[in-house]
Structure formats: structure tokens, C-alpha cells
PDB file of C-alpha atoms in Angstrom:
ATOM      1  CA  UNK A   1      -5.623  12.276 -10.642  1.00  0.00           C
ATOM      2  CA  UNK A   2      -3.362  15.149 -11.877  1.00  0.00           C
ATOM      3  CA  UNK A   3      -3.627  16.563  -8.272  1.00  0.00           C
ATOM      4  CA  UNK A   4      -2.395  13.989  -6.197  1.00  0.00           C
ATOM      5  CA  UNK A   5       0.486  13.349  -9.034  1.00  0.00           C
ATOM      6  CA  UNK A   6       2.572  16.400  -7.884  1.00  0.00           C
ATOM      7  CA  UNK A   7       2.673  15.115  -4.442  1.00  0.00           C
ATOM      8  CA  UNK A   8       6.401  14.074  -4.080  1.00  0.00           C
ATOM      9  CA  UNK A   9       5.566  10.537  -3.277  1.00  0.00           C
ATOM     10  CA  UNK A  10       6.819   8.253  -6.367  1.00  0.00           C
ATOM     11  CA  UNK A  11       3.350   5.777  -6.992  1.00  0.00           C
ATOM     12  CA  UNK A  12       1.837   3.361  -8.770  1.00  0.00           C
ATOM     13  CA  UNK A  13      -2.082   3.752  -9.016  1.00  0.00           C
ATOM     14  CA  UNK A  14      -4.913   0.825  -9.190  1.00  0.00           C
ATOM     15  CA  UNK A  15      -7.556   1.760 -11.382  1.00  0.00           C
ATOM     16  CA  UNK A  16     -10.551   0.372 -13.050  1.00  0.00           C
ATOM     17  CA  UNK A  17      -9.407  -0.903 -16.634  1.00  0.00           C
ATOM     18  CA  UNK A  18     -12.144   1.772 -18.346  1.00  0.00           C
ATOM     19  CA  UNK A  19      -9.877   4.340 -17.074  1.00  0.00           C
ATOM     20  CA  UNK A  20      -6.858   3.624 -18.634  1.00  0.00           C
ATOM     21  CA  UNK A  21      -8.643   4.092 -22.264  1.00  0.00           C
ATOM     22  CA  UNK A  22      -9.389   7.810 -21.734  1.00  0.00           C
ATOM     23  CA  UNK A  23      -7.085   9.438 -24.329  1.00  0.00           C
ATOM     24  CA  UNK A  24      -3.334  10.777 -22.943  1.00  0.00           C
ATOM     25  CA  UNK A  25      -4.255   9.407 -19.115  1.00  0.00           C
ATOM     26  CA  UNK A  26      -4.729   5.998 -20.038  1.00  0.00           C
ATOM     27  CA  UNK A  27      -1.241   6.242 -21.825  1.00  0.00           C
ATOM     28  CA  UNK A  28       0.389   7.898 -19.299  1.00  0.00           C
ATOM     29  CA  UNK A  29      -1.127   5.009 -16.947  1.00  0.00           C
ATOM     30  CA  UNK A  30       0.146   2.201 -18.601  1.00  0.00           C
ATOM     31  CA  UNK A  31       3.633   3.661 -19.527  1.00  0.00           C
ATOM     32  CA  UNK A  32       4.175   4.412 -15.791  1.00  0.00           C
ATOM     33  CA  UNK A  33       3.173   1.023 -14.986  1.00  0.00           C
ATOM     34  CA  UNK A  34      -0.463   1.600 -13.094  1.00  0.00           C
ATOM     35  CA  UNK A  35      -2.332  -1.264 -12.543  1.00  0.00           C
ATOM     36  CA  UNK A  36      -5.613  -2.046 -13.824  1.00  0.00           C
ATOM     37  CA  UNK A  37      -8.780  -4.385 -12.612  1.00  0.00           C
ATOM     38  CA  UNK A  38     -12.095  -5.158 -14.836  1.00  0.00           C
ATOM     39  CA  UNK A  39     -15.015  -3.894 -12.014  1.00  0.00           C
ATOM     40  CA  UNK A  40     -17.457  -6.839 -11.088  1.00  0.00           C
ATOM     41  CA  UNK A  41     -14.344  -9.313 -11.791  1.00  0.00           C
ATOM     42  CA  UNK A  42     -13.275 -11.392  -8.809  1.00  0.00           C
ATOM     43  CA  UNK A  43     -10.203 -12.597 -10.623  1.00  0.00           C
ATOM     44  CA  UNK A  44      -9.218  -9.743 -12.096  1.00  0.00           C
ATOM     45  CA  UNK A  45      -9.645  -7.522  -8.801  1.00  0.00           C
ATOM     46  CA  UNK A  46      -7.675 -10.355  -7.053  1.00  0.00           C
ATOM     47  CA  UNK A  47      -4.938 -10.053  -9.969  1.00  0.00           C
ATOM     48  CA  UNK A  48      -4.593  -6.344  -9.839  1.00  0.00           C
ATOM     49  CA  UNK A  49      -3.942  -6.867  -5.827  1.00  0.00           C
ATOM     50  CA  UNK A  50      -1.399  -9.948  -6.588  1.00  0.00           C
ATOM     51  CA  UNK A  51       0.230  -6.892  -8.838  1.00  0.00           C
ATOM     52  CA  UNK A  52      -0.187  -4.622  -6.222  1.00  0.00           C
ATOM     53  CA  UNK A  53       1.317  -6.397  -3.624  1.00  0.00           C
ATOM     54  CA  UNK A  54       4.601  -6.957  -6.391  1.00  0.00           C
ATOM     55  CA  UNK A  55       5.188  -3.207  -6.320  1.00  0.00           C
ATOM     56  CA  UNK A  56       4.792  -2.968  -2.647  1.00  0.00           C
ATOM     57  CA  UNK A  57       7.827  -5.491  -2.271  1.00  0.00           C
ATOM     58  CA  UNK A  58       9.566  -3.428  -4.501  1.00  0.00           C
ATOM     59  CA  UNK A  59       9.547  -0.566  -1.885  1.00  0.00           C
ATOM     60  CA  UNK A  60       6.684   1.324  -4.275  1.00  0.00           C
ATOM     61  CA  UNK A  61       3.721   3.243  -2.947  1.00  0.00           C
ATOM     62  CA  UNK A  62       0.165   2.060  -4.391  1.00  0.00           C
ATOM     63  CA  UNK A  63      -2.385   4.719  -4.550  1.00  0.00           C
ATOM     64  CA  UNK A  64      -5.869   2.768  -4.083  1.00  0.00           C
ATOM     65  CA  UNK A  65      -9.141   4.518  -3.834  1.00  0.00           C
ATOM     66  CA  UNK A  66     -11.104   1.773  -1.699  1.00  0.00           C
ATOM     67  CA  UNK A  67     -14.485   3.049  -2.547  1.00  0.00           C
ATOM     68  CA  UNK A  68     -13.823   1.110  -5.831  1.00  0.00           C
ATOM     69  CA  UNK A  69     -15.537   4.103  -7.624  1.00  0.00           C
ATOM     70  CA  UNK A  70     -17.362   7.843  -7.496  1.00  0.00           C
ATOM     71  CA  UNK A  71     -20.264   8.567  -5.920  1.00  0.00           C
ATOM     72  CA  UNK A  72     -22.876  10.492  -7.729  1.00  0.00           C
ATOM     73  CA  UNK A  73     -23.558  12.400  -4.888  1.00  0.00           C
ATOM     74  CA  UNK A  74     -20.107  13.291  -4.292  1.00  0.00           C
ATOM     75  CA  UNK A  75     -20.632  11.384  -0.870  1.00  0.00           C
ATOM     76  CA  UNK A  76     -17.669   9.285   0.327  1.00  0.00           C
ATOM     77  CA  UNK A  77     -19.134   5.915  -0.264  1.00  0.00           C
ATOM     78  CA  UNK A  78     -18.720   2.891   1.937  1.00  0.00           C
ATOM     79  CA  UNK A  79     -14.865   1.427   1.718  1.00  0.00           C
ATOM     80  CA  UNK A  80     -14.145  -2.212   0.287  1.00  0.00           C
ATOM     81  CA  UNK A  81     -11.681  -4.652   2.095  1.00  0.00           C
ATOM     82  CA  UNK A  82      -8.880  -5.186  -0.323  1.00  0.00           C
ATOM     83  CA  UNK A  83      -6.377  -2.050   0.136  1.00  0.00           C
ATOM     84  CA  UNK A  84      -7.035  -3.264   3.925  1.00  0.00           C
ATOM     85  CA  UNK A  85      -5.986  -6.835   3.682  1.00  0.00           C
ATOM     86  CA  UNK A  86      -2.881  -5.898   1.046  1.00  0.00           C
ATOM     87  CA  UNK A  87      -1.821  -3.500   3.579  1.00  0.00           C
ATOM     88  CA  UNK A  88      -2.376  -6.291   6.243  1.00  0.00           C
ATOM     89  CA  UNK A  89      -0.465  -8.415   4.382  1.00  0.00           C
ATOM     90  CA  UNK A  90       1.958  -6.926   3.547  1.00  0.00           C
ATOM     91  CA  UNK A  91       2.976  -4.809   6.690  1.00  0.00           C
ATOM     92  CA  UNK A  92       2.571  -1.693   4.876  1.00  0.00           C
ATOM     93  CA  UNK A  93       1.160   1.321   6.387  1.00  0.00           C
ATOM     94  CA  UNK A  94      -1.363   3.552   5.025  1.00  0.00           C
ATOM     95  CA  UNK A  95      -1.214   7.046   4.089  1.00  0.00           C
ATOM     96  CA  UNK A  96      -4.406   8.106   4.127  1.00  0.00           C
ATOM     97  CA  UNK A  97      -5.503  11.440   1.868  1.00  0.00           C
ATOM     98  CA  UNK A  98      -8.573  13.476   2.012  1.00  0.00           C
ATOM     99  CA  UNK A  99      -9.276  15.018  -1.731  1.00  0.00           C
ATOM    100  CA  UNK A 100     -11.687  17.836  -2.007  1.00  0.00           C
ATOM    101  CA  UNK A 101     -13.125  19.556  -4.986  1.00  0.00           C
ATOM    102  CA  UNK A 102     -12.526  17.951  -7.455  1.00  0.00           C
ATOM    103  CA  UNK A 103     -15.741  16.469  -8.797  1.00  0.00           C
ATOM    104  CA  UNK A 104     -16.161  18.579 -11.069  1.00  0.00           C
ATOM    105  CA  UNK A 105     -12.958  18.406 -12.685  1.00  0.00           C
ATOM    106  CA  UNK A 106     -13.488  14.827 -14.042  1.00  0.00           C
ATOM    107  CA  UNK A 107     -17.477  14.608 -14.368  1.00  0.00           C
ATOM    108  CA  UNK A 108     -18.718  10.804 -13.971  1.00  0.00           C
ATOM    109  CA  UNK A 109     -19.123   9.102 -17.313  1.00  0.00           C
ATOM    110  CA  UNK A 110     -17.259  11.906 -19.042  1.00  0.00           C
ATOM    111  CA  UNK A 111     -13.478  11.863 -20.067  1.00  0.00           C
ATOM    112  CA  UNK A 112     -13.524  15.578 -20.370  1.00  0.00           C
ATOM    113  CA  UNK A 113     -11.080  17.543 -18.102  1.00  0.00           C
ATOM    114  CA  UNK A 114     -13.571  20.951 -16.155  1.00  0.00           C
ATOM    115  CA  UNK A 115     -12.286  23.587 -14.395  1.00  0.00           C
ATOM    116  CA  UNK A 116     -12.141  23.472 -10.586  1.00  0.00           C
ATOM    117  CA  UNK A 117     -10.264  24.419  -7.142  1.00  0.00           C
ATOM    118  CA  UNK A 118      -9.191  21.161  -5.507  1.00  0.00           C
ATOM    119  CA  UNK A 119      -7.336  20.176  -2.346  1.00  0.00           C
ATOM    120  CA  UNK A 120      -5.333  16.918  -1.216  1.00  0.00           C
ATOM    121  CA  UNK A 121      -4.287  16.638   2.389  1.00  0.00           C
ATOM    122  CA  UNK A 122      -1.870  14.118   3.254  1.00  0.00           C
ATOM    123  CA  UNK A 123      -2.545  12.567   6.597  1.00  0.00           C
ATOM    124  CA  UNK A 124      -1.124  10.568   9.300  1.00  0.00           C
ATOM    125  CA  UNK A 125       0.481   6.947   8.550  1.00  0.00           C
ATOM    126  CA  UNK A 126      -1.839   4.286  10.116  1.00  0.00           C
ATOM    127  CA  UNK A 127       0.329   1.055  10.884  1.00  0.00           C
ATOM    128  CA  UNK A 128      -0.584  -2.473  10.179  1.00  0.00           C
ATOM    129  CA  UNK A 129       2.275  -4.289  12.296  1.00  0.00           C
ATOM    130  CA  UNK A 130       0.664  -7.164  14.122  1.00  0.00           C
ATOM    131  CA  UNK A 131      -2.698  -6.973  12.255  1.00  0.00           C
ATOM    132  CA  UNK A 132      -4.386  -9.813  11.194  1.00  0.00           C
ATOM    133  CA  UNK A 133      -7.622 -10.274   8.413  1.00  0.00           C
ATOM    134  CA  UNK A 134      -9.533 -10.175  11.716  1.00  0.00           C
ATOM    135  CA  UNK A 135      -8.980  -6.586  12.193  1.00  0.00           C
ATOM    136  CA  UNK A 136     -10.079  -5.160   8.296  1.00  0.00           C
ATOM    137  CA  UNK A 137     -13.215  -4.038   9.570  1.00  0.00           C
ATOM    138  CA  UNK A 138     -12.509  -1.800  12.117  1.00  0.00           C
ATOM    139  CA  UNK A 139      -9.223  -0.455  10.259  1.00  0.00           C
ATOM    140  CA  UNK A 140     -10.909   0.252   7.185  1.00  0.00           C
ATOM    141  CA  UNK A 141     -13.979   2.357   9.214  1.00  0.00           C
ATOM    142  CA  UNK A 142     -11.297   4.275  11.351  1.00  0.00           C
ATOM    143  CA  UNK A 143      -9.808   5.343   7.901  1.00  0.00           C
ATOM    144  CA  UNK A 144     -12.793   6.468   6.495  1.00  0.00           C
ATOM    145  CA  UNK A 145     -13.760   8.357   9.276  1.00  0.00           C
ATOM    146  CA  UNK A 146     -10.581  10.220   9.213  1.00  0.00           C
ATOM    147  CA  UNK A 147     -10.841  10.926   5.727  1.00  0.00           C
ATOM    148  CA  UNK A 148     -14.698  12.024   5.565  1.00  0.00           C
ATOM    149  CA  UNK A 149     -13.678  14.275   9.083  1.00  0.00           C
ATOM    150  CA  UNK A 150     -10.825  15.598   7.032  1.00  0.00           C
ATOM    151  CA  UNK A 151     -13.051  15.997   4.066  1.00  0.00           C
ATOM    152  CA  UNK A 152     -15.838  17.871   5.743  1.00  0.00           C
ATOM    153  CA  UNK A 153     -13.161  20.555   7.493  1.00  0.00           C
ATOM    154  CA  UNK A 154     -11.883  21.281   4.048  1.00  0.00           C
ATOM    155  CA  UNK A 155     -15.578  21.517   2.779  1.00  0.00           C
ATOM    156  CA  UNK A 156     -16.260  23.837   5.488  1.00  0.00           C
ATOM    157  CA  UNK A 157     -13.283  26.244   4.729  1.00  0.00           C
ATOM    158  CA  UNK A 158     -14.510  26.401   1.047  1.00  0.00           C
TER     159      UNK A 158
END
């Protein structure tokens, strides 16, 4: 999380709620005005996106991780549809970024900060113009496969 935050893009992030109690993150998550969702809750998840979709009228980028959570494996894990439809919706593009080493700089199930070398590469916008709900599928697998090519060329140069 501290990574991507120096990129000069000004965002708001959607995160599970669990998150935002982690001491001096969780703060600095809900004074900055991240949004949160309760994991397993329909409503909540559809609440968060309503919120979501707010800040993206407001001309504000929303960083969404649309695996939903980590792997244990450190695989990239299969992507849900909801950063798809919002940015169907919504006519906003995605910005797709590849992140790279840093599992073991926030360990699963542990709030504790380890010491790593990690990577974000920003890639090309992906437009939604004249997309419908029809076309979530195939947009959300051609943006994983761009991220988990990206991801396994940055693996490789390790």
C-alpha cells in the first residue's frame, strides 16, 4: 500500500473493512477518505461501489484490487466483476498496475510491516466507452492477463 501511494496519481482506495483497523494505516485510510466493504457482504460490497462510483464523479481515481484479497501462494487469483461493471458504468478507464514483491512486506494475517524490494508498473489505460455489462467477462480476463504477463517479466528480472 505504501508503494503505490507515491505514485503521483491523487486516489481513493477500496479495502476490506479489517484493513482499516491495523494501527496508523487504518487511520490514515479513513482520514483520507478510503472506502471500506465487510468481505462476504452483498450489501456492503454493493455500498462501497455506490461510494466508489461518488468519487469517480468527482473526477477521483479509485484504486481497487479485484482479486478481493491475497493469495497464499502469492498467485494472482481469479478477478471479481465489480471494478469491471463500475468502470462500465461509469465510462471510466482503467489503469491497470502490475505490483511485484511485495508479499513479504505485509505477511497475510499479520499487521506487521517486513522488509522487502517491491515494484509497481503503471500500464496502459484500457477504455470502457461503448461497453456494456455484456462485455465484463472478457474485459476483466484481458486485464488480468496483462497484469500476470507484466507480473511474470518483473519476476523474471528479479
Amino acid at each position: 500500500m505504501l508503494l503505490i501511494s507515491h505514485l503521483k496519481i491523487e486516489m481513493k482506495w477500496l479495502s476490506k473493512e479489517t484493513i482499516l483497523k491495523i494501527p496508523l494505516v487504518g487511520w490514515m485510510m479513513k482520514m483520507s477518505g478510503d472506502v471500506s466493504l465487510v468481505r462476504g457482504d452483498r450489501s456492503s460490497g454493493a455500498a462501497a461501489l455506490k461510494v466508489c462510483e461518488t468519487w469517480l464523479d468527482r473526477k477521483m481515481s479509485v484504486l481497487i484490487f479485484p482479486e478481493g484479497t491475497r493469495s497464499l501462494d502469492g498467485e494472482i487469483r481469479a478477478f471479481k466483476d465489480g471494478a469491471f461493471r463500475l468502470a462500465i458504468t461509469t465510462g471510466t478507464p482503467i489503469l491497470p498496475m502490475a505490483v511485484h514483491g511485495t508479499r513479504s512486506a505485509l505477511r497475510k494475517h499479520d499487521w506487521r510491516m517486513g522488509d522487502t524490494n517491491a515494484e509497481v508498473r503503471v500500464l496502459e489505460p484500457i477504455s470502457t466507452v461503448g461497453m456494456t455489462e455484456e462485455d465484463i467477462p472478457v474485459l476483466r480476463e484481458r486485464v488480468r492477463d496483462l497484469i500476470v504477463a507484466e507480473v511474470a517479466k518483473m519476476s523474471a528480472a528479479a
